[in-house]
XYZ file of C-alpha atoms in Angstrom:
710
model
C 24.922 11.778 20.654
C 23.441 14.763 18.860
C 19.917 14.493 17.527
C 20.822 16.383 14.334
C 19.351 14.830 11.199
C 21.561 13.666 8.372
C 21.931 16.689 6.037
C 19.735 16.580 2.952
C 22.528 17.811 0.701
C 24.837 15.023 1.943
C 22.613 12.248 0.551
C 24.559 10.475 -2.188
C 22.747 9.930 -5.480
C 18.961 9.371 -5.398
C 18.435 12.371 -7.698
C 14.776 11.583 -8.379
C 13.972 11.225 -4.692
C 15.627 14.501 -3.768
C 14.048 16.331 -6.683
C 10.544 15.093 -5.831
C 10.923 16.166 -2.207
C 12.277 19.581 -3.177
C 9.432 20.177 -5.638
C 6.972 19.614 -2.807
C 8.950 22.025 -0.653
C 8.620 24.617 -3.428
C 4.928 23.905 -4.054
C 3.116 21.916 -1.343
C 0.085 21.850 -3.665
C 1.893 19.125 -5.678
C 0.466 16.705 -3.153
C 3.286 14.804 -1.503
C 5.596 11.952 -2.437
C 5.427 8.176 -2.264
C 8.902 6.630 -2.125
C 9.055 2.977 -3.182
C 12.169 0.884 -2.878
C 14.168 -1.798 -1.180
C 15.402 -1.394 2.368
C 18.601 0.547 3.017
C 18.237 3.099 0.204
C 18.105 6.328 2.291
C 14.332 6.722 1.930
C 13.705 7.700 5.541
C 16.979 9.619 5.811
C 16.116 11.935 2.922
C 12.550 12.510 4.125
C 13.593 13.367 7.677
C 16.223 15.760 6.346
C 13.700 17.678 4.241
C 12.102 19.503 7.189
C 15.318 21.459 7.796
C 14.993 23.014 4.317
C 11.447 24.292 4.723
C 10.881 27.975 5.561
C 9.707 28.856 9.035
C 5.983 28.994 9.742
C 4.209 32.026 11.258
C 1.722 30.862 13.898
C -0.640 32.381 16.435
C 1.084 32.226 19.821
C -0.372 29.480 22.011
C -2.535 27.953 19.258
C -2.243 24.167 19.318
C -3.468 23.989 15.708
C -0.824 26.238 14.085
C -3.203 28.930 12.818
C -1.612 31.601 10.610
C -1.800 35.092 12.184
C -2.738 36.685 8.852
C -5.610 34.259 8.203
C -6.564 32.271 11.326
C -8.998 29.397 11.008
C -12.407 30.737 12.082
C -13.380 27.251 13.324
C -10.161 26.676 15.297
C -10.956 24.943 18.618
C -8.499 27.331 20.333
C -10.079 30.380 18.649
C -11.365 32.814 17.825
C -8.016 34.524 17.316
C -7.679 38.285 17.232
C -5.560 39.697 14.381
C -2.086 40.559 15.531
C 1.577 39.695 15.285
C 2.498 36.044 15.418
C 5.519 34.013 16.249
C 7.724 31.987 13.916
C 8.744 28.394 14.415
C 10.429 25.767 12.224
C 8.186 23.638 10.019
C 7.334 20.366 11.710
C 7.793 16.869 10.441
C 5.374 14.567 12.257
C 5.856 10.802 12.007
C 2.809 8.549 12.014
C 3.711 5.122 13.433
C 2.164 2.161 11.629
C 0.693 0.895 14.896
C -0.779 4.239 15.997
C -4.335 4.351 17.270
C -7.067 6.438 15.682
C -7.214 8.563 18.846
C -3.526 9.373 18.458
C -4.020 10.396 14.836
C -7.135 12.572 15.021
C -7.244 13.410 18.730
C -9.815 12.545 21.370
C -11.464 13.615 24.562
C -9.002 14.475 27.331
C -10.017 11.612 29.608
C -8.050 12.872 32.595
C -9.880 16.210 32.652
C -13.214 14.573 31.866
C -12.976 12.258 34.861
C -11.271 14.638 37.293
C -13.002 17.924 36.396
C -16.123 16.798 34.598
C -15.404 18.973 31.532
C -15.139 18.151 27.837
C -11.668 19.052 26.596
C -10.218 18.037 23.232
C -6.683 16.679 23.088
C -5.236 17.255 19.568
C -3.711 14.406 17.579
C -0.983 14.047 14.987
C -3.066 15.660 12.220
C -3.164 18.895 14.231
C 0.602 18.733 14.810
C 1.239 18.187 11.084
C -0.886 21.156 9.907
C 1.264 23.362 7.638
C 4.096 20.844 7.890
C 5.016 17.302 6.849
C 3.184 14.122 7.809
C 5.578 11.234 7.288
C 4.406 7.606 7.242
C 7.153 5.006 7.114
C 5.968 1.635 5.762
C 2.778 3.340 4.615
C 1.630 0.167 2.850
C 1.326 -1.533 6.249
C -0.891 1.192 7.703
C -4.156 -0.082 9.174
C -7.250 0.455 7.057
C -9.051 2.641 9.574
C -6.074 5.033 9.641
C -5.952 5.053 5.844
C -9.603 6.125 5.777
C -8.881 9.002 8.146
C -5.905 10.123 6.058
C -7.999 10.018 2.878
C -10.675 12.210 4.432
C -8.188 14.732 5.807
C -6.179 14.896 2.574
C -9.328 15.400 0.493
C -10.948 18.086 2.684
C -7.916 19.786 4.225
C -9.551 19.395 7.634
C -10.022 16.805 10.362
C -13.445 16.115 11.837
C -13.702 14.396 15.208
C -17.085 13.085 16.345
C -16.721 10.787 19.327
C -17.451 10.429 23.029
C -19.564 13.562 23.097
C -16.838 15.648 21.416
C -17.472 17.425 18.103
C -14.369 19.202 16.770
C -13.249 20.406 13.368
C -9.792 21.850 12.695
C -7.656 22.554 9.624
C -5.268 19.765 8.570
C -3.329 20.683 5.451
C -0.038 18.859 5.303
C 2.555 17.487 2.931
C 2.010 13.710 2.901
C 5.200 11.698 2.438
C 5.217 7.916 2.575
C 7.914 5.304 2.166
C 7.370 1.615 1.472
C 9.007 -1.619 0.413
C 6.857 -3.088 -2.427
C 7.816 -6.632 -1.380
C 5.640 -6.190 1.712
C 2.460 -5.404 -0.216
C 0.898 -2.521 -2.117
C -1.262 0.440 -1.178
C -4.991 0.781 -1.584
C -5.660 2.553 -4.908
C -7.504 5.382 -3.142
C -4.494 6.268 -0.987
C -2.028 5.667 -3.815
C -3.787 8.299 -5.918
C -3.528 10.840 -3.081
C 0.241 10.987 -3.442
C 1.131 13.600 -6.002
C 4.423 12.039 -7.062
C 6.029 8.631 -6.794
C 9.698 7.705 -6.934
C 11.379 4.319 -7.307
C 14.707 4.087 -5.474
C 17.368 1.399 -5.495
C 20.880 1.049 -4.166
C 23.594 2.114 -6.575
C 25.568 -0.606 -8.339
C 28.576 1.701 -8.824
C 31.350 0.748 -6.360
C 32.646 4.316 -6.097
C 29.232 5.680 -5.156
C 28.634 2.903 -2.642
C 31.999 3.686 -1.037
C 31.009 7.340 -0.692
C 27.693 6.354 0.923
C 29.519 4.270 3.539
C 32.136 6.966 4.129
C 29.540 9.678 4.781
C 27.373 7.484 6.953
C 30.287 6.474 9.185
C 31.411 10.090 9.466
C 27.910 11.117 10.506
C 27.608 8.395 13.136
C 31.020 9.289 14.610
C 30.172 12.993 14.983
C 26.611 13.995 13.944
C 26.985 17.640 14.967
C 30.361 18.059 13.292
C 29.167 16.342 10.122
C 26.108 18.598 9.970
C 28.325 21.658 10.467
C 30.525 20.674 7.530
C 27.451 20.551 5.284
C 25.789 23.669 6.679
C 26.907 25.785 3.724
C 25.335 23.449 1.193
C 22.183 23.234 3.314
C 21.925 27.034 3.375
C 22.245 27.187 -0.417
C 19.474 24.658 -0.927
C 17.259 26.420 1.631
C 17.800 29.760 -0.121
C 16.977 28.207 -3.472
C 13.732 26.773 -2.079
C 12.754 30.221 -0.770
C 13.591 31.844 -4.125
C 11.618 29.226 -6.064
C 8.607 29.736 -3.794
C 8.741 33.462 -4.457
C 9.034 32.897 -8.225
C 6.277 30.282 -8.400
C 3.321 32.713 -8.807
C 5.045 34.254 -11.843
C 5.530 30.979 -13.749
C 3.427 30.847 -16.914
C 1.854 27.534 -17.927
C 1.139 28.016 -21.623
C -1.425 26.293 -23.821
C 1.207 24.074 -25.433
C 2.348 22.789 -22.032
C -1.255 22.112 -21.039
C -1.865 20.217 -24.278
C 1.218 18.092 -23.644
C 0.050 17.343 -20.112
C -3.432 16.367 -21.262
C -2.073 14.233 -24.107
C 0.319 12.392 -21.791
C -2.432 11.597 -19.279
C -4.766 10.435 -22.033
C -2.047 8.430 -23.775
C -1.254 6.442 -20.634
C -4.965 5.980 -19.800
C -4.852 7.357 -16.278
C -8.164 7.511 -14.434
C -9.761 10.823 -13.514
C -8.344 14.326 -13.760
C -6.108 14.425 -10.692
C -3.094 13.359 -12.754
C -3.508 16.346 -15.105
C -3.690 18.762 -12.184
C -0.699 17.223 -10.402
C 1.367 17.282 -13.591
C 0.529 20.947 -14.150
C 1.579 21.863 -10.607
C 4.727 19.748 -10.838
C 5.792 21.252 -14.165
C 5.259 24.742 -12.760
C 7.333 23.905 -9.686
C 10.095 22.493 -11.923
C 10.244 25.746 -13.863
C 10.412 27.791 -10.646
C 13.105 25.473 -9.263
C 15.149 26.102 -12.419
C 14.678 29.867 -12.070
C 12.386 30.228 -15.091
C 8.948 31.765 -15.570
C 7.976 29.601 -18.569
C 7.194 25.865 -18.486
C 9.169 23.953 -21.136
C 8.808 20.516 -22.665
C 11.474 19.046 -20.370
C 9.444 20.228 -17.381
C 6.372 18.403 -18.658
C 8.437 15.294 -19.385
C 9.943 15.206 -15.904
C 6.531 15.880 -14.357
C 5.088 12.890 -16.238
C 7.875 10.606 -15.026
C 7.108 11.584 -11.442
C 3.312 11.896 -11.494
C 2.063 9.154 -13.846
C 3.789 5.815 -13.077
C 1.566 4.988 -10.098
C -1.591 6.170 -11.881
C -1.353 4.447 -15.236
C -3.409 1.329 -15.865
C -1.243 -1.768 -15.636
C -1.550 -5.494 -15.270
C -1.525 -7.066 -11.803
C 1.953 -7.423 -10.263
C 3.495 -5.066 -12.838
C 5.789 -2.505 -11.241
C 4.906 1.150 -11.807
C 6.734 2.744 -14.702
C 6.366 4.546 -18.004
C 7.411 3.777 -21.553
C 9.698 6.766 -22.076
C 9.745 6.257 -25.833
C 5.976 6.506 -25.969
C 6.097 9.575 -23.705
C 8.541 11.315 -26.061
C 6.322 10.531 -29.047
C 3.349 12.119 -27.301
C 5.234 15.254 -26.299
C 6.844 15.692 -29.730
C 3.421 16.022 -31.348
C 3.292 19.644 -30.181
C 5.678 22.396 -31.319
C 7.893 24.112 -28.790
C 6.618 27.583 -29.690
C 3.369 28.994 -28.409
C 0.616 29.201 -31.084
C 0.791 32.404 -33.140
C -2.952 33.031 -32.854
C -2.611 33.568 -29.102
C 0.000 36.355 -28.859
C -1.541 38.171 -25.927
C -2.632 35.758 -23.208
C -4.438 37.162 -20.190
C -1.701 37.802 -17.581
C -2.316 36.398 -14.148
C -1.949 38.643 -11.096
C 1.697 39.136 -10.191
C 3.078 37.844 -13.524
C 5.191 39.645 -16.086
C 2.692 41.410 -18.434
C 5.034 40.965 -21.415
C 6.466 37.451 -21.351
C 8.583 36.357 -24.281
C 7.120 33.040 -25.454
C 9.743 32.643 -28.168
C 12.767 33.892 -26.299
C 13.263 30.766 -24.202
C 14.194 30.588 -20.525
C 16.746 32.712 -18.763
C 18.420 29.499 -17.641
C 18.823 27.290 -20.737
C 20.127 24.418 -18.643
C 16.617 23.424 -17.545
C 15.694 21.774 -14.266
C 18.767 19.598 -14.282
C 21.267 22.290 -15.160
C 22.467 22.915 -11.634
C 23.905 19.534 -10.863
C 24.919 20.724 -7.396
C 24.683 18.853 -4.147
C 21.088 19.900 -3.648
C 19.859 17.066 -5.799
C 18.028 19.378 -8.221
C 19.094 17.467 -11.289
C 15.971 16.114 -12.945
C 17.241 12.658 -13.785
C 14.500 10.347 -15.108
C 13.622 7.426 -12.819
C 15.984 4.525 -13.270
C 14.518 1.261 -14.322
C 11.475 2.782 -16.001
C 10.912 1.596 -19.511
C 8.492 -0.229 -21.732
C 6.140 -2.377 -19.693
C 5.418 -5.758 -21.176
C 1.708 -6.448 -20.732
C 2.275 -10.181 -21.057
C 3.403 -12.342 -18.191
C 6.733 -14.152 -18.415
C 7.074 -17.861 -18.807
C 5.929 -18.387 -22.439
C 7.282 -21.773 -23.463
C 9.627 -22.148 -26.391
C 7.326 -24.621 -28.059
C 4.050 -26.303 -27.272
C 3.869 -30.007 -26.421
C 3.164 -31.813 -29.634
C 1.212 -34.725 -28.184
C -1.094 -33.100 -25.600
C -4.183 -35.321 -25.588
C -7.700 -34.020 -25.308
C -8.421 -36.505 -22.521
C -5.446 -37.431 -20.297
C -4.532 -41.115 -20.315
C -3.483 -43.148 -17.288
C 0.345 -43.010 -17.135
C 2.379 -46.178 -16.781
C 4.439 -47.029 -13.711
C 7.599 -45.938 -15.520
C 6.062 -42.471 -15.892
C 5.604 -41.931 -12.147
C 7.761 -38.833 -12.210
C 6.608 -38.128 -15.752
C 8.242 -36.134 -18.536
C 8.452 -32.525 -17.435
C 6.646 -30.200 -19.824
C 7.461 -26.557 -20.382
C 5.594 -24.020 -18.295
C 2.668 -22.289 -19.965
C 1.613 -18.693 -19.586
C -1.256 -17.913 -17.239
C -4.537 -16.754 -18.702
C -5.690 -13.205 -18.065
C -6.560 -12.755 -14.371
C -10.062 -11.773 -13.321
C -11.735 -10.348 -10.244
C -12.871 -12.824 -7.597
C -15.172 -12.351 -4.671
C -13.828 -12.549 -1.168
C -13.209 -15.897 0.491
C -13.094 -15.637 4.262
C -12.412 -17.854 7.244
C -15.461 -18.508 9.462
C -15.757 -17.158 12.966
C -14.046 -14.224 14.658
C -10.254 -14.245 14.705
C -7.585 -12.230 16.469
C -4.872 -12.159 13.823
C -2.804 -9.467 12.163
C -4.682 -6.532 10.690
C -5.754 -7.071 7.094
C -8.797 -7.036 4.825
C -10.152 -10.555 4.669
C -11.861 -12.177 7.691
C -13.680 -10.715 10.677
C -11.499 -10.349 13.755
C -11.157 -8.652 17.104
C -8.599 -5.941 16.547
C -7.058 -3.108 18.516
C -7.968 -0.467 15.962
C -11.302 -1.452 14.428
C -14.775 -0.093 15.082
C -16.044 -0.276 18.650
C -18.751 -2.928 19.016
C -19.157 -3.089 22.783
C -17.475 -3.059 26.179
C -16.286 -5.618 28.697
C -14.359 -5.839 31.924
C -10.638 -5.752 31.134
C -8.813 -9.049 31.063
C -5.436 -8.034 32.363
C -4.091 -4.577 31.602
C -6.540 -1.973 30.313
C -5.540 -0.844 26.811
C -8.612 0.797 25.235
C -10.932 2.539 27.656
C -14.620 2.598 26.771
C -15.470 5.924 28.369
C -19.253 5.789 28.143
C -19.408 2.290 29.642
C -16.999 3.292 32.414
C -19.049 6.343 33.355
C -22.228 4.279 33.186
C -20.740 1.709 35.578
C -19.559 4.372 38.051
C -22.602 6.672 37.995
C -24.933 4.704 40.326
C -22.319 4.703 43.119
C -21.425 8.392 43.293
C -23.602 9.191 46.325
C -22.347 6.175 48.263
C -18.759 7.159 47.461
C -19.278 10.648 48.843
C -18.810 12.610 45.649
C -18.610 16.346 46.453
C -17.119 18.067 43.380
C -17.692 17.936 39.637
C -15.384 15.022 38.963
C -16.525 11.415 39.083
C -15.291 9.029 41.738
C -13.909 6.155 39.678
C -12.707 2.838 41.032
C -10.881 0.045 39.268
C -13.982 -2.120 39.073
C -15.714 0.603 37.036
C -13.214 0.519 34.171
C -14.437 -1.031 30.935
C -12.386 -2.208 27.991
C -13.574 -1.294 24.498
C -14.268 -4.304 22.271
C -13.380 -3.560 18.672
C -13.904 -5.460 15.464
C -12.108 -5.110 12.149
C -10.554 -7.338 9.526
C -7.564 -9.616 9.684
C -5.167 -10.963 7.114
C -4.995 -14.729 6.741
C -2.519 -17.296 5.555
C -3.796 -18.405 2.144
C -2.066 -21.676 1.258
C -2.474 -22.778 -2.360
C -2.145 -26.494 -3.119
C -1.866 -26.776 -6.912
C -2.084 -29.966 -8.967
C 0.751 -29.919 -11.538
C 0.413 -33.525 -12.683
C -0.083 -34.863 -16.165
C -3.869 -34.783 -15.868
C -3.587 -30.978 -15.711
C -1.035 -30.701 -18.470
C -3.320 -29.905 -21.400
C -1.987 -26.552 -22.503
C -5.233 -24.591 -22.591
C -6.409 -26.135 -19.354
C -3.258 -25.362 -17.364
C -3.292 -21.805 -18.659
C -6.811 -21.384 -17.262
C -5.757 -22.951 -13.952
C -2.814 -20.580 -13.613
C -5.060 -17.663 -14.486
C -7.445 -18.655 -11.703
C -4.657 -19.019 -9.134
C -3.153 -15.707 -10.284
C -6.555 -14.089 -9.747
C -6.724 -15.480 -6.219
C -3.175 -14.283 -5.612
C -4.190 -10.815 -6.719
C -7.048 -10.929 -4.244
C -4.642 -11.978 -1.467
C -2.262 -9.216 -2.561
C -4.983 -6.621 -2.055
C -6.137 -8.052 1.277
C -2.673 -8.182 2.855
C -2.551 -11.918 3.338
C 0.450 -14.128 3.676
C 0.541 -16.721 0.904
C 2.239 -20.051 0.379
C 2.372 -22.429 -2.574
C 2.458 -26.247 -2.467
C 2.600 -28.165 -5.750
C 2.352 -31.895 -6.349
C 3.273 -33.995 -9.354
C 5.095 -37.243 -10.089
C 5.713 -39.050 -6.805
C 5.853 -36.209 -4.276
C 4.648 -32.792 -3.173
C 6.889 -29.762 -2.919
C 6.719 -26.517 -0.955
C 7.343 -24.243 -3.928
C 7.059 -21.085 -1.810
C 7.130 -20.958 2.001
C 4.502 -18.643 3.505
C 5.485 -15.059 2.770
C 4.024 -11.570 2.499
C 5.523 -11.173 -0.976
C 2.690 -12.182 -3.287
C 4.866 -11.150 -6.235
C 7.164 -14.078 -5.427
C 4.210 -16.478 -5.495
C 3.106 -15.150 -8.880
C 6.646 -15.613 -10.242
C 6.829 -19.223 -8.988
C 3.423 -19.940 -10.487
C 4.471 -18.734 -13.930
C 7.489 -21.077 -13.956
C 5.533 -24.097 -12.704
C 6.158 -27.175 -14.923
C 3.648 -29.993 -15.308
C 3.644 -33.721 -15.958
C 3.663 -37.075 -14.196
C 1.228 -38.829 -11.908
C -1.062 -37.234 -9.305
C -0.029 -37.623 -5.633
C -2.995 -35.643 -4.314
C -2.757 -37.189 -0.830
C 0.915 -36.212 -0.595
C -0.026 -32.648 -1.504
C -2.590 -32.474 1.310
C -0.132 -33.958 3.813
C 2.469 -31.380 2.800
C -0.145 -28.658 3.314
C -0.897 -30.054 6.783
C 2.804 -29.969 7.667
C 3.203 -26.381 6.427
C 0.161 -25.192 8.362
C 1.335 -26.956 11.525
C 4.690 -25.180 11.414
C 3.090 -21.829 10.654
C 0.686 -22.261 13.567
C 3.705 -22.483 15.881
C 5.300 -19.399 14.341
C 2.190 -17.247 14.152
C -0.647 -18.840 16.152
C -3.026 -15.893 15.724
C -3.036 -15.971 11.903
C -5.789 -18.283 10.695
C -5.283 -20.298 7.487
C -7.418 -20.633 4.375
C -6.594 -23.695 2.250
C -7.232 -23.413 -1.509
C -6.815 -26.742 -3.347
C -6.678 -26.465 -7.139
C -7.206 -29.914 -8.693
C -9.513 -32.098 -10.735
C -9.721 -34.477 -7.749
C -7.911 -37.409 -9.362
C -5.398 -39.316 -7.226
C -3.180 -41.785 -9.115
C -0.153 -42.003 -6.817
C 0.408 -42.394 -3.078
C 3.993 -41.209 -3.355
C 6.431 -42.329 -0.683
C 3.591 -43.120 1.773
C 2.330 -46.039 -0.291
C -1.058 -47.690 -0.265
C -4.216 -46.803 -2.127
C -3.956 -43.222 -3.507
C -7.641 -42.457 -3.082
C -7.775 -43.748 0.478
C -4.678 -41.686 1.352
C -6.331 -38.610 -0.130
C -9.502 -39.105 1.898
C -7.566 -39.653 5.145
C -5.408 -36.574 4.537
C -8.459 -34.445 3.812
C -10.243 -35.610 6.969
C -7.116 -34.826 8.986
C -7.245 -31.215 7.797
C -10.992 -31.023 8.430
C -10.584 -32.313 11.992
C -8.384 -29.326 12.789
C -11.048 -26.889 11.594
C -9.055 -25.518 8.657
C -11.305 -23.566 6.291
C -10.885 -24.783 2.721
C -12.054 -24.301 -0.842
C -11.554 -26.772 -3.683
C -11.285 -25.243 -7.152
C -12.580 -27.989 -9.457
C -10.506 -28.093 -12.646
C -12.241 -31.092 -14.216
C -13.204 -30.535 -17.833
C -14.869 -32.442 -20.619
C -18.407 -33.760 -21.153
C -18.025 -36.535 -18.562
C -17.562 -35.316 -14.973
C -16.559 -37.737 -12.214
C -17.262 -35.306 -9.354
C -14.023 -36.184 -7.566
C -13.322 -32.582 -6.545
C -16.750 -32.369 -4.888
C -15.998 -35.519 -2.898
C -12.662 -34.038 -1.845
C -14.417 -30.855 -0.687
C -16.799 -32.986 1.391
C -13.885 -34.743 3.090
C -12.230 -31.381 3.762
C -15.475 -29.967 5.154
C -15.204 -27.110 2.662
C -16.800 -25.850 -0.512
C -16.166 -26.732 -4.147
C -16.318 -24.288 -7.030
C -15.540 -24.672 -10.715
C -13.035 -22.517 -12.556
C -15.868 -20.608 -14.203
C -17.688 -20.264 -10.903
C -14.654 -18.620 -9.328
C -15.350 -15.360 -11.109
C -16.892 -12.545 -9.119
C -20.191 -12.556 -10.983
C -20.793 -16.260 -10.301
C -19.368 -16.647 -6.827
C -22.311 -15.279 -4.854
C -22.811 -18.304 -2.668
C -19.202 -19.300 -2.118
C -18.451 -17.067 0.863
C -21.508 -18.451 2.631
C -20.347 -21.971 1.853
C -16.881 -21.384 3.274
C -18.268 -19.869 6.462
C -20.767 -22.648 7.114
C -18.879 -25.666 5.810
C -16.962 -26.288 9.033
C -20.195 -26.892 10.949
C -22.148 -28.570 8.126
C -22.243 -32.355 7.540
C -20.141 -33.539 4.616
C -23.144 -34.833 2.693
C -24.755 -31.387 2.743
C -21.522 -29.839 1.535
C -21.400 -32.308 -1.329
C -24.906 -31.369 -2.435
C -24.029 -27.674 -2.342
C -20.860 -28.244 -4.336
C -22.767 -30.254 -6.910
């Protein structure tokens, strides 16, 4: 089968995605594209096809770092380069695998030459390959933190610095960063999110005719990739020629004062942080004008630039999808007249621009950036699904319970299941400090608890247990050095034996399974109180969302406990279930803990390396034993001690309110071998001692834990 990529111009629909990619091809200074959307929406297909549309790159022959002959990098490791004619090659698209090592990304010492020849030689990484091309990261939201840090540094400085194993190298690394992601699998760190110039939301079409055309083209491509590409070669050539023409026109595009005012007003109106959004919008609007064949930036260019550059930068509530209120955007842009101000008739022309532009004459192409409508995807269609963002969470009840008591009464036996009350809206979430599992784990990469990882910082060396995966060079050389004379070393290279090899020990952070066990019984049903409880759980969910944890949700009320959400990486789903959570009935706290034990047991079989953190949200009352029967409080104590015996780290969020406190949540925390914290104490500014409590509770007697919780 041919290795030809699917043609860019053959992608059906996805106008915003294609336009954003083409704008970056016209002006790489825009800063790349982040493509968000569900699986199967041609994200990767369109990105991989973009490289065929980019102009060829002039490079110094033999330079591994793609230096330009006209302006070679003076610090190039393969330099210095003498001025002279260069060679041309196609622009590269380099893919960064999610599981790549840091050595593969930035480069490292050539170990083979170091051991065999005794010389220091640098082996370039993916950043060197991507220089003056495209660096593509599929599932960028799953990228390990240490790789994200490297990308941030390279994107900010335009260069990669390597300081390791006696090697000190700096080389240019300017690339177009393109990432794709499925938001259901978690979000990006804000620092990396802001590095993407544009963002696009994609979704599968709901039009049957368009879906049929997608299937038809895909099947035709799979049957004969080369023939399919040949049939679209004419369209590809047209798009490529238009990209080249827009690049040539770009320096002549005039960004007037009115356009700049609109850009600044839009960024201020949507409360974006910093000034990067203004700069990206200005570059995007200029590229839109050049793509449309104009030398003047119009209001529609600024509008389209805002729809592409601002959604991921605007301030929004947790779990809100990126988007803009287009009505508000139009109001902001309409504040400024279309004509340039009359008191500025003779602006200073920039080098290479027309000295006599006609600010009132309008563009040569009145159709604007979406006037082409051809197969190149240049139509500037606003992102679908963007619209007014409701700052309030869903789930507001139709009416409040009329008889909510200040102090909950003991329900009768007939009220075991209890009258179900309407769900209440969660209070505003707040920032919490980190809760972590004690000890050193070996789970999936994340941002919560300490763990031995394959890609963290090196903390030491050891003899390999099984196959060697990460060589610790210094320790290996140190182990071999004393034996060189006895081994008859004659040349420069070291004589290395298997016993000399040392494995690097690395430490990073892991993601955990955070299982929430939430009391939804009648004792929690006071409207204001349950709103605060949901706000606290939502805050903890937000923390798990940022730390790449899996989350699960167990609720208990009436006579039983329910697994409301099986463990999942989609924290959005947990937040949605929480908002719809009804309350009422008796309190089968023991049943809730037993359900948590069952869930954790099953998850341990599925993913034994992922350590759990149990978060129990309750006032500690137990008024029902559910189907198990017996004394509710005794069942609760036994269930808690069962969890503690298995070493499960836990935190009890004490929801008890009122002037009289029974301290039942503290007693539950003691039985669990964990820590207790009040709702108010869960906030970041009053949670200073909680992390210490969680880490030490497993090895601390229950009585000591009770005193700390009190």
